[in-house]
Amino acid sequence: MGRFDRLKERAKELQGQFVEWRRHFHQYPEVGLELPETEKFVAERLKEMGLEVRTGVAGHGVVAVLKGSKPGPTMAIRADMDALNLKEETGLPFASKIEGRMHACGHDAHTAIALGAAKLLSEIASELAGNVKFIFQPAEEGPGGAKPMIEDGALENPKVDAIIGLHTGCLWDYEKTGEVFVSYGPMMACMDRIDVTIKGKGAHGATPHKSVDSISVASHAISAVQTVISREVNPLEPVVVTIGKIQGGTAYNIISQEVSFEGTVRALKQDIRELLDERIGGIIKGVASGMRAEVDYIYTYGYPPLSNDPEFTKRFVKVATEILGKDMVKEIPEPSMGGEDMAYFLNEVPGTFFFLAGCKEVDGQIHPHHNPKFDVDENVLWEGALLLSATVIDFLSN
């Protein structure tokens, strides 16, 4: 008999409860940092399991501790709880009851899975040597809840020695629901932002020599910024600079005095991130100066790159393979240039963040994350809870 067989059977027995929790969260989505009802529901379930629960962490975050019967290390499980400002179009019988809000990224499943892990582990607390900390986080979709939770002591008392989290859905291509994808290092990119305002001199469109054309300056600057990627970053390093918004001008025959544009910057390494800040700013300022314009340039550091601890990931892969079989555990083909603020936790504590494959068809097709028809395959719920619980047991037993 395998060491996790009993746990696996119990996870399957509790699948109906996990589905019920997930559907509750799906029907009552809350966004950003304001998650009072979700916080209350999660805290009540954890208290019913006998955990020590702290609410109001960095607003509406929840931190709960399960103490084993013997002293030992502390491992954390992290789940994000927030939804999106999006009108649901799935037609599901448990669709969102809050107009204009929807769980379209799987966080309802993540929360249910983490609650499931708490249920499984609470039933065998007498067999554990150490502690398990459960971190339920708001605002992963923005403005970010991980950093304020860390600042509010989420990783202390007791001090966390390792951490694990997951994302479900269809971030990477997969063949079977329930496949596990891992990375032994960089997995997701930073989420930085640039805000630029070009200030020139307005004039009539028929007298360009009397102007400093801010639209022309902005056009040259936007084009020139891409040379940072093509000429200043190693071509083997994934980097993205995307200008997503530009605004300026008042009429077709007036040369605009001012233009603003905004963009996102993605990279997998901190040193490259810092290089991009320096060089993007330098190029934009240089172009503006050369064309007699002024510029306001702001680079905002968002979520950092997410990178897994290689040794802990190896340990997780061993557990996942033992439970699911070698064919169900795979390495991601390439990192994602999307961002995740689980990165803040992994910058503080060794651990891993893995992908649990599972999207469900709506209207005959799979819809991506942040789509109004996105849905999660609920068959991943028991498996996710099992993987988290088994990894905790393995870590505490060693």
C-alpha positions as a Markdown table, in Angstrom:
| # | Residue | x | y | z |
|---|---|---|---|---|
| 1 | Met | 0.0 | 0.0 | 0.0 |
| 2 | Gly | 1.4 | 3.4 | -1.0 |
| 3 | Arg | 2.0 | 6.0 | 1.7 |
| 4 | Phe | -0.7 | 8.4 | 0.2 |
| 5 | Asp | -3.3 | 5.8 | -0.7 |
| 6 | Arg | -5.5 | 6.5 | 2.3 |
| 7 | Leu | -5.2 | 10.2 | 1.8 |
| 8 | Lys | -6.2 | 9.8 | -1.9 |
| 9 | Glu | -9.3 | 7.8 | -1.1 |
| 10 | Arg | -10.4 | 10.4 | 1.5 |
| 11 | Ala | -9.8 | 13.2 | -1.0 |
| 12 | Lys | -12.1 | 11.4 | -3.5 |
| 13 | Glu | -14.7 | 10.9 | -0.8 |
| 14 | Leu | -14.7 | 14.7 | -0.1 |
| 15 | Gln | -14.9 | 15.7 | -3.7 |
| 16 | Gly | -18.6 | 16.6 | -3.4 |
| 17 | Gln | -17.8 | 19.0 | -0.5 |
| 18 | Phe | -15.0 | 20.6 | -2.5 |
| 19 | Val | -17.4 | 21.1 | -5.5 |
| 20 | Glu | -19.9 | 22.7 | -3.2 |
| 21 | Trp | -17.4 | 25.2 | -1.8 |
| 22 | Arg | -16.1 | 26.0 | -5.3 |
| 23 | Arg | -19.6 | 26.7 | -6.6 |
| 24 | His | -20.4 | 28.9 | -3.6 |
| 25 | Phe | -17.3 | 31.1 | -4.3 |
| 26 | His | -18.2 | 31.1 | -8.0 |
| 27 | Gln | -21.7 | 32.4 | -7.3 |
| 28 | Tyr | -20.5 | 35.2 | -5.0 |
| 29 | Pro | -17.4 | 36.7 | -6.5 |
| 30 | Glu | -15.6 | 39.6 | -4.9 |
| 31 | Val | -12.8 | 41.6 | -6.4 |
| 32 | Gly | -9.5 | 43.3 | -5.4 |
| 33 | Leu | -8.8 | 43.9 | -1.8 |
| 34 | Glu | -12.5 | 44.0 | -0.7 |
| 35 | Leu | -13.5 | 40.4 | 0.0 |
| 36 | Pro | -15.5 | 40.5 | 3.2 |
| 37 | Glu | -18.0 | 37.7 | 2.5 |
| 38 | Thr | -15.3 | 35.4 | 1.0 |
| 39 | Glu | -13.1 | 36.1 | 4.0 |
| 40 | Lys | -16.0 | 35.3 | 6.4 |
| 41 | Phe | -16.9 | 32.0 | 4.6 |
| 42 | Val | -13.3 | 30.8 | 4.5 |
| 43 | Ala | -12.7 | 31.7 | 8.1 |
| 44 | Glu | -15.8 | 29.9 | 9.3 |
| 45 | Arg | -14.9 | 26.7 | 7.5 |
| 46 | Leu | -11.4 | 26.7 | 8.9 |
| 47 | Lys | -12.7 | 27.3 | 12.4 |
| 48 | Glu | -15.0 | 24.3 | 12.0 |
| 49 | Met | -11.9 | 22.2 | 11.2 |
| 50 | Gly | -10.3 | 23.3 | 14.5 |
| 51 | Leu | -7.6 | 25.6 | 13.1 |
| 52 | Glu | -6.4 | 28.8 | 14.7 |
| 53 | Val | -7.7 | 31.5 | 12.4 |
| 54 | Arg | -6.6 | 35.1 | 11.9 |
| 55 | Thr | -8.8 | 37.4 | 9.7 |
| 56 | Gly | -8.3 | 40.9 | 8.5 |
| 57 | Val | -4.7 | 40.3 | 7.4 |
| 58 | Ala | -3.8 | 43.2 | 5.2 |
| 59 | Gly | -7.5 | 43.9 | 4.8 |
| 60 | His | -9.5 | 40.8 | 4.0 |
| 61 | Gly | -6.8 | 38.1 | 4.0 |
| 62 | Val | -7.1 | 35.0 | 6.1 |
| 63 | Val | -4.2 | 33.1 | 7.8 |
| 64 | Ala | -4.9 | 29.9 | 9.6 |
| 65 | Val | -2.6 | 27.5 | 11.5 |
| 66 | Leu | -3.0 | 23.8 | 11.9 |
| 67 | Lys | -0.7 | 22.4 | 14.7 |
| 68 | Gly | 0.6 | 18.9 | 14.6 |
| 69 | Ser | 1.0 | 16.7 | 17.7 |
| 70 | Lys | 4.8 | 17.1 | 17.7 |
| 71 | Pro | 7.1 | 20.0 | 17.1 |
| 72 | Gly | 8.6 | 20.5 | 13.7 |
| 73 | Pro | 8.9 | 22.9 | 10.7 |
| 74 | Thr | 6.1 | 25.0 | 9.3 |
| 75 | Met | 4.9 | 24.7 | 5.7 |
| 76 | Ala | 2.4 | 27.1 | 4.1 |
| 77 | Ile | -0.3 | 26.6 | 1.4 |
| 78 | Arg | -1.3 | 29.7 | -0.5 |
| 79 | Ala | -4.5 | 30.3 | -2.4 |
| 80 | Asp | -5.8 | 33.5 | -4.1 |
| 81 | Met | -9.5 | 34.3 | -3.6 |
| 82 | Asp | -10.4 | 37.3 | -5.8 |
| 83 | Ala | -12.5 | 37.4 | -9.0 |
| 84 | Leu | -12.6 | 39.8 | -11.9 |
| 85 | Asn | -14.8 | 42.7 | -13.1 |
| 86 | Leu | -16.4 | 40.7 | -15.9 |
| 87 | Lys | -19.9 | 39.8 | -16.8 |
| 88 | Glu | -20.3 | 36.0 | -16.9 |
| 89 | Glu | -21.6 | 34.3 | -20.0 |
| 90 | Thr | -21.2 | 30.6 | -19.1 |
| 91 | Gly | -24.9 | 29.8 | -18.6 |
| 92 | Leu | -23.9 | 27.6 | -15.6 |
| 93 | Pro | -26.6 | 26.8 | -13.1 |
| 94 | Phe | -24.2 | 28.2 | -10.4 |
| 95 | Ala | -23.2 | 31.3 | -12.4 |
| 96 | Ser | -22.3 | 34.5 | -10.7 |
| 97 | Lys | -25.1 | 36.2 | -8.8 |
| 98 | Ile | -23.3 | 39.5 | -8.7 |
| 99 | Glu | -23.7 | 41.5 | -11.9 |
| 100 | Gly | -20.5 | 42.4 | -13.6 |
| 101 | Arg | -18.3 | 40.1 | -11.5 |
| 102 | Met | -17.0 | 36.7 | -12.3 |
| 103 | His | -14.5 | 34.1 | -11.3 |
| 104 | Ala | -12.8 | 33.8 | -14.7 |
| 105 | Cys | -9.3 | 32.8 | -13.7 |
| 106 | Gly | -9.9 | 29.8 | -11.4 |
| 107 | His | -9.4 | 31.4 | -8.0 |
| 108 | Asp | -12.7 | 30.0 | -6.9 |
| 109 | Ala | -11.2 | 26.5 | -7.5 |
| 110 | His | -7.9 | 27.5 | -5.8 |
| 111 | Thr | -9.7 | 28.6 | -2.7 |
| 112 | Ala | -11.8 | 25.4 | -2.6 |
| 113 | Ile | -8.7 | 23.3 | -3.1 |
| 114 | Ala | -6.8 | 24.9 | -0.3 |
| 115 | Leu | -9.9 | 24.5 | 2.0 |
| 116 | Gly | -9.9 | 20.9 | 0.9 |
| 117 | Ala | -6.2 | 20.5 | 1.9 |
| 118 | Ala | -7.1 | 22.0 | 5.3 |
| 119 | Lys | -9.9 | 19.5 | 5.7 |
| 120 | Leu | -7.7 | 16.5 | 4.8 |
| 121 | Leu | -4.8 | 17.6 | 7.0 |
| 122 | Ser | -7.0 | 18.5 | 9.9 |
| 123 | Glu | -8.3 | 15.0 | 10.0 |
| 124 | Ile | -4.7 | 13.6 | 10.5 |
| 125 | Ala | -3.3 | 16.4 | 12.7 |
| 126 | Ser | -2.3 | 13.9 | 15.3 |
| 127 | Glu | 0.1 | 12.3 | 12.8 |
| 128 | Leu | 1.9 | 15.6 | 11.8 |
| 129 | Ala | 5.2 | 16.8 | 13.3 |
| 130 | Gly | 5.1 | 20.6 | 12.8 |
| 131 | Asn | 2.6 | 23.1 | 11.6 |
| 132 | Val | 0.7 | 23.9 | 8.4 |
| 133 | Lys | -0.2 | 27.5 | 7.6 |
| 134 | Phe | -2.9 | 28.3 | 5.2 |
| 135 | Ile | -2.7 | 31.7 | 3.5 |
| 136 | Phe | -5.9 | 32.9 | 1.7 |
| 137 | Gln | -4.9 | 36.0 | -0.3 |
| 138 | Pro | -7.0 | 38.8 | -1.9 |
| 139 | Ala | -6.2 | 40.9 | -4.9 |
| 140 | Glu | -4.0 | 38.7 | -7.0 |
| 141 | Glu | -5.6 | 40.2 | -10.1 |
| 142 | Gly | -4.6 | 43.6 | -8.7 |
| 143 | Pro | -3.4 | 45.7 | -7.0 |
| 144 | Gly | -1.7 | 42.8 | -5.3 |
| 145 | Gly | -2.4 | 41.1 | -1.9 |
| 146 | Ala | 0.7 | 39.0 | -1.3 |
| 147 | Lys | 3.1 | 41.8 | -0.4 |
| 148 | Pro | 0.8 | 43.5 | 2.1 |
| 149 | Met | 0.0 | 40.1 | 3.7 |
| 150 | Ile | 3.8 | 39.5 | 4.1 |
| 151 | Glu | 4.2 | 42.9 | 5.6 |
| 152 | Asp | 1.3 | 42.1 | 8.0 |
| 153 | Gly | 3.1 | 39.0 | 9.3 |
| 154 | Ala | 1.6 | 36.2 | 7.2 |
| 155 | Leu | 4.9 | 34.3 | 7.1 |
| 156 | Glu | 5.6 | 34.7 | 10.8 |
| 157 | Asn | 4.3 | 33.2 | 14.1 |
| 158 | Pro | 5.1 | 30.5 | 13.3 |
| 159 | Lys | 7.8 | 31.3 | 10.8 |
| 160 | Val | 7.2 | 29.6 | 7.5 |
| 161 | Asp | 10.0 | 27.3 | 6.2 |
| 162 | Ala | 8.5 | 26.4 | 2.8 |
| 163 | Ile | 5.4 | 27.3 | 0.7 |
| 164 | Ile | 3.4 | 25.8 | -2.1 |
| 165 | Gly | 0.7 | 27.2 | -4.4 |
| 166 | Leu | -1.1 | 26.3 | -7.6 |
| 167 | His | -2.9 | 27.6 | -10.6 |
| 168 | Thr | -5.5 | 25.7 | -12.5 |
| 169 | Gly | -7.1 | 26.2 | -15.9 |
| 170 | Cys | -5.4 | 26.2 | -19.3 |
| 171 | Leu | -2.2 | 28.3 | -19.0 |
| 172 | Trp | -0.2 | 25.7 | -20.9 |
| 173 | Asp | -1.3 | 23.2 | -23.5 |
| 174 | Tyr | -2.2 | 19.9 | -22.0 |
| 175 | Glu | -3.7 | 16.5 | -23.0 |
| 176 | Lys | -5.5 | 15.4 | -19.9 |
| 177 | Thr | -7.3 | 17.2 | -17.1 |
| 178 | Gly | -5.2 | 16.8 | -14.0 |
| 179 | Glu | -1.8 | 16.9 | -15.6 |
| 180 | Val | 0.7 | 18.7 | -13.4 |
| 181 | Phe | 3.2 | 21.1 | -14.9 |
| 182 | Val | 6.3 | 22.4 | -13.0 |
| 183 | Ser | 9.3 | 24.6 | -13.5 |
| 184 | Tyr | 12.6 | 24.2 | -11.7 |
| 185 | Gly | 13.3 | 27.9 | -11.9 |
| 186 | Pro | 11.7 | 30.9 | -13.7 |
| 187 | Met | 8.0 | 30.2 | -14.4 |
| 188 | Met | 6.3 | 33.6 | -14.8 |
| 189 | Ala | 7.4 | 37.1 | -15.6 |
| 190 | Cys | 7.4 | 40.4 | -13.7 |
| 191 | Met | 4.5 | 42.8 | -14.3 |
| 192 | Asp | 6.0 | 46.2 | -14.6 |
| 193 | Arg | 4.5 | 49.4 | -16.1 |
| 194 | Ile | 5.7 | 52.5 | -17.9 |
| 195 | Asp | 3.8 | 55.8 | -18.1 |
| 196 | Val | 5.2 | 58.4 | -20.4 |
| 197 | Thr | 4.1 | 62.0 | -21.3 |
| 198 | Ile | 5.7 | 63.8 | -24.2 |
| 199 | Lys | 5.4 | 67.6 | -24.0 |
| 200 | Gly | 6.0 | 69.5 | -27.2 |
| 201 | Lys | 4.7 | 72.7 | -28.7 |
| 202 | Gly | 1.3 | 72.9 | -30.5 |
| 203 | Ala | 0.7 | 74.7 | -33.8 |
| 204 | His | -1.5 | 74.6 | -36.9 |
| 205 | Gly | -1.1 | 71.5 | -39.0 |
| 206 | Ala | -0.1 | 73.8 | -41.9 |
| 207 | Thr | 2.8 | 75.3 | -40.0 |
| 208 | Pro | 4.8 | 72.4 | -38.6 |
| 209 | His | 8.0 | 74.4 | -38.5 |
| 210 | Lys | 6.4 | 76.4 | -35.6 |
| 211 | Ser | 5.7 | 73.3 | -33.6 |
| 212 | Val | 7.4 | 70.6 | -31.6 |
| 213 | Asp | 5.2 | 67.7 | -32.7 |
| 214 | Ser | 4.6 | 65.5 | -29.7 |
| 215 | Ile | 2.9 | 62.8 | -31.8 |
| 216 | Ser | 5.9 | 62.5 | -34.0 |
| 217 | Val | 8.2 | 62.4 | -31.0 |
| 218 | Ala | 6.0 | 59.7 | -29.3 |
| 219 | Ser | 6.0 | 57.6 | -32.5 |
| 220 | His | 9.8 | 57.6 | -32.8 |
| 221 | Ala | 10.2 | 56.9 | -29.1 |
| 222 | Ile | 7.8 | 53.9 | -29.2 |
| 223 | Ser | 9.6 | 52.4 | -32.2 |
| 224 | Ala | 13.0 | 53.1 | -30.6 |
| 225 | Val | 12.1 | 51.4 | -27.4 |
| 226 | Gln | 11.9 | 48.0 | -29.1 |
| 227 | Thr | 15.6 | 48.2 | -29.9 |
| 228 | Val | 16.2 | 47.5 | -26.2 |
| 229 | Ile | 14.9 | 44.0 | -26.8 |
| 230 | Ser | 16.6 | 43.5 | -30.2 |
| 231 | Arg | 20.0 | 45.1 | -29.4 |
| 232 | Glu | 20.6 | 45.3 | -25.6 |
| 233 | Val | 19.2 | 42.1 | -24.2 |
| 234 | Asn | 20.5 | 38.6 | -24.9 |
| 235 | Pro | 18.2 | 37.1 | -27.6 |
| 236 | Leu | 17.9 | 34.0 | -25.5 |
| 237 | Glu | 16.2 | 35.9 | -22.7 |
| 238 | Pro | 12.4 | 36.3 | -22.9 |
| 239 | Val | 11.5 | 40.0 | -22.7 |
| 240 | Val | 8.3 | 41.9 | -23.7 |
| 241 | Val | 7.7 | 45.6 | -24.0 |
| 242 | Thr | 4.1 | 46.3 | -25.1 |
| 243 | Ile | 2.6 | 49.8 | -25.5 |
| 244 | Gly | -1.0 | 49.3 | -24.9 |
| 245 | Lys | -2.4 | 52.8 | -24.8 |
| 246 | Ile | -1.6 | 56.1 | -26.5 |
| 247 | Gln | -3.6 | 59.3 | -26.2 |
| 248 | Gly | -3.1 | 62.7 | -27.8 |
| 249 | Gly | -4.4 | 65.3 | -30.2 |
| 250 | Thr | -7.5 | 67.4 | -30.4 |
| 251 | Ala | -8.2 | 67.8 | -34.1 |
| 252 | Tyr | -7.1 | 66.5 | -37.5 |
| 253 | Asn | -5.4 | 69.7 | -38.5 |
| 254 | Ile | -3.8 | 70.7 | -35.2 |
| 255 | Ile | -0.3 | 69.5 | -34.1 |
| 256 | Ser | -0.7 | 68.2 | -30.6 |
| 257 | Gln | 1.2 | 69.8 | -27.8 |
| 258 | Glu | 1.1 | 66.7 | -25.6 |
| 259 | Val | 0.9 | 62.9 | -26.0 |
| 260 | Ser | 0.8 | 60.2 | -23.3 |
| 261 | Phe | 1.3 | 56.5 | -23.6 |
| 262 | Glu | 1.3 | 53.5 | -21.3 |
| 263 | Gly | 2.8 | 50.1 | -21.6 |
| 264 | Thr | 3.7 | 46.9 | -19.8 |
| 265 | Val | 7.2 | 45.4 | -19.4 |
| 266 | Arg | 7.8 | 41.6 | -18.8 |
| 267 | Ala | 11.0 | 39.8 | -17.9 |
| 268 | Leu | 12.0 | 36.6 | -16.1 |
| 269 | Lys | 15.1 | 38.0 | -14.2 |
| 270 | Gln | 15.5 | 40.9 | -11.8 |
| 271 | Asp | 18.7 | 42.2 | -13.4 |
| 272 | Ile | 17.1 | 42.3 | -16.8 |
| 273 | Arg | 14.1 | 44.1 | -15.3 |
| 274 | Glu | 16.4 | 46.8 | -13.9 |
| 275 | Leu | 18.2 | 47.1 | -17.3 |
| 276 | Leu | 14.9 | 47.6 | -19.0 |
| 277 | Asp | 13.9 | 50.4 | -16.6 |
| 278 | Glu | 17.2 | 52.2 | -17.2 |
| 279 | Arg | 17.4 | 51.8 | -21.0 |
| 280 | Ile | 13.7 | 52.4 | -21.8 |
| 281 | Gly | 13.9 | 55.6 | -19.9 |
| 282 | Gly | 17.2 | 56.6 | -21.5 |
| 283 | Ile | 16.0 | 56.0 | -25.0 |
| 284 | Ile | 12.7 | 57.8 | -24.6 |
| 285 | Lys | 14.4 | 60.8 | -22.9 |
| 286 | Gly | 17.1 | 60.8 | -25.6 |
| 287 | Val | 14.6 | 60.8 | -28.5 |
| 288 | Ala | 12.6 | 63.5 | -26.9 |
| 289 | Ser | 15.6 | 65.7 | -26.2 |
| 290 | Gly | 16.9 | 65.2 | -29.8 |
| 291 | Met | 13.5 | 66.3 | -31.2 |
| 292 | Arg | 13.2 | 69.3 | -28.8 |
| 293 | Ala | 10.5 | 67.9 | -26.6 |
| 294 | Glu | 10.3 | 67.3 | -22.8 |
| 295 | Val | 9.3 | 64.0 | -21.3 |
| 296 | Asp | 7.9 | 62.7 | -18.0 |
| 297 | Tyr | 8.9 | 59.1 | -17.6 |
| 298 | Ile | 7.7 | 56.7 | -14.8 |
| 299 | Tyr | 8.6 | 53.1 | -14.4 |
| 300 | Thr | 6.6 | 51.2 | -11.9 |
| 301 | Tyr | 7.8 | 47.9 | -10.5 |
| 302 | Gly | 4.9 | 45.5 | -10.2 |
| 303 | Tyr | 4.9 | 41.8 | -9.3 |
| 304 | Pro | 8.4 | 40.4 | -9.4 |
| 305 | Pro | 9.4 | 37.5 | -11.6 |
| 306 | Leu | 8.1 | 34.1 | -10.2 |
| 307 | Ser | 10.9 | 31.6 | -9.8 |
| 308 | Asn | 10.6 | 28.2 | -8.1 |
| 309 | Asp | 13.2 | 26.7 | -5.7 |
| 310 | Pro | 14.7 | 23.8 | -7.6 |
| 311 | Glu | 15.3 | 21.5 | -4.7 |
| 312 | Phe | 11.8 | 22.0 | -3.3 |
| 313 | Thr | 10.3 | 21.5 | -6.8 |
| 314 | Lys | 12.2 | 18.2 | -7.1 |
| 315 | Arg | 10.6 | 17.1 | -3.8 |
| 316 | Phe | 7.2 | 18.1 | -5.1 |
| 317 | Val | 7.7 | 16.3 | -8.4 |
| 318 | Lys | 8.6 | 13.1 | -6.5 |
| 319 | Val | 5.4 | 13.3 | -4.5 |
| 320 | Ala | 3.2 | 14.1 | -7.5 |
| 321 | Thr | 4.7 | 11.3 | -9.5 |
| 322 | Glu | 4.1 | 8.9 | -6.7 |
| 323 | Ile | 0.5 | 9.9 | -6.6 |
| 324 | Leu | -0.3 | 10.4 | -10.3 |
| 325 | Gly | 2.3 | 8.5 | -12.2 |
| 326 | Lys | 5.2 | 9.7 | -14.2 |
| 327 | Asp | 3.2 | 10.5 | -17.4 |
| 328 | Met | 1.0 | 13.0 | -15.5 |
| 329 | Val | 3.8 | 15.2 | -14.2 |
| 330 | Lys | 5.6 | 17.3 | -16.8 |
| 331 | Glu | 8.0 | 20.3 | -17.0 |
| 332 | Ile | 6.5 | 23.4 | -18.6 |
| 333 | Pro | 7.7 | 23.8 | -22.2 |
| 334 | Glu | 8.5 | 27.5 | -21.6 |
| 335 | Pro | 7.8 | 30.1 | -19.0 |
| 336 | Ser | 4.8 | 32.4 | -19.2 |
| 337 | Met | 5.2 | 36.1 | -19.7 |
| 338 | Gly | 2.1 | 36.5 | -17.5 |
| 339 | Gly | 2.6 | 37.5 | -13.9 |
| 340 | Glu | 1.6 | 36.2 | -10.5 |
| 341 | Asp | 2.1 | 37.8 | -7.1 |
| 342 | Met | 2.8 | 34.4 | -5.6 |
| 343 | Ala | 6.3 | 35.6 | -6.6 |
| 344 | Tyr | 6.5 | 37.7 | -3.5 |
| 345 | Phe | 6.1 | 34.6 | -1.2 |
| 346 | Leu | 8.7 | 32.7 | -3.2 |
| 347 | Asn | 11.1 | 35.6 | -2.8 |
| 348 | Glu | 10.9 | 35.2 | 0.9 |
| 349 | Val | 10.5 | 31.4 | 1.4 |
| 350 | Pro | 11.7 | 28.4 | -0.7 |
| 351 | Gly | 8.8 | 26.6 | -2.4 |
| 352 | Thr | 7.1 | 25.9 | -5.7 |
| 353 | Phe | 4.1 | 27.1 | -7.7 |
| 354 | Phe | 2.7 | 24.5 | -10.1 |
| 355 | Phe | 0.1 | 24.3 | -12.8 |
| 356 | Leu | -2.8 | 21.9 | -12.5 |
| 357 | Ala | -4.4 | 21.5 | -15.9 |
| 358 | Gly | -8.2 | 21.7 | -16.1 |
| 359 | Cys | -10.5 | 23.8 | -18.3 |
| 360 | Lys | -14.1 | 22.8 | -19.1 |
| 361 | Glu | -15.8 | 23.3 | -22.4 |
| 362 | Val | -18.6 | 25.9 | -22.6 |
| 363 | Asp | -20.7 | 26.0 | -25.8 |
| 364 | Gly | -18.5 | 23.3 | -27.2 |
| 365 | Gln | -15.1 | 24.9 | -26.8 |
| 366 | Ile | -12.4 | 25.7 | -24.3 |
| 367 | His | -12.3 | 29.4 | -23.4 |
| 368 | Pro | -9.1 | 31.0 | -22.0 |
| 369 | His | -8.7 | 32.7 | -18.6 |
| 370 | His | -10.3 | 36.1 | -18.3 |
| 371 | Asn | -12.9 | 35.1 | -20.8 |
| 372 | Pro | -16.6 | 35.5 | -19.9 |
| 373 | Lys | -17.2 | 31.8 | -20.8 |
| 374 | Phe | -14.2 | 30.4 | -18.9 |
| 375 | Asp | -14.9 | 27.4 | -16.6 |
| 376 | Val | -12.8 | 25.1 | -14.5 |
| 377 | Asp | -13.0 | 21.3 | -14.8 |
| 378 | Glu | -14.1 | 20.4 | -11.2 |
| 379 | Asn | -12.4 | 17.0 | -11.4 |
| 380 | Val | -9.2 | 18.8 | -10.5 |
| 381 | Leu | -10.5 | 19.8 | -7.0 |
| 382 | Trp | -9.8 | 16.6 | -5.2 |
| 383 | Glu | -6.5 | 16.1 | -7.0 |
| 384 | Gly | -5.3 | 19.6 | -6.1 |
| 385 | Ala | -6.2 | 19.1 | -2.4 |
| 386 | Leu | -4.5 | 15.8 | -2.4 |
| 387 | Leu | -1.3 | 17.1 | -4.0 |
| 388 | Leu | -1.0 | 20.0 | -1.6 |
| 389 | Ser | -1.7 | 17.8 | 1.4 |
| 390 | Ala | 0.7 | 15.1 | 0.4 |
| 391 | Thr | 3.5 | 17.6 | -0.2 |
| 392 | Val | 2.9 | 19.0 | 3.3 |
| 393 | Ile | 3.1 | 15.5 | 4.8 |
| 394 | Asp | 6.3 | 14.7 | 2.9 |
| 395 | Phe | 7.9 | 18.0 | 4.0 |
| 396 | Leu | 7.0 | 17.7 | 7.6 |
| 397 | Ser | 8.0 | 14.0 | 7.8 |
| 398 | Asn | 11.5 | 14.9 | 6.6 |
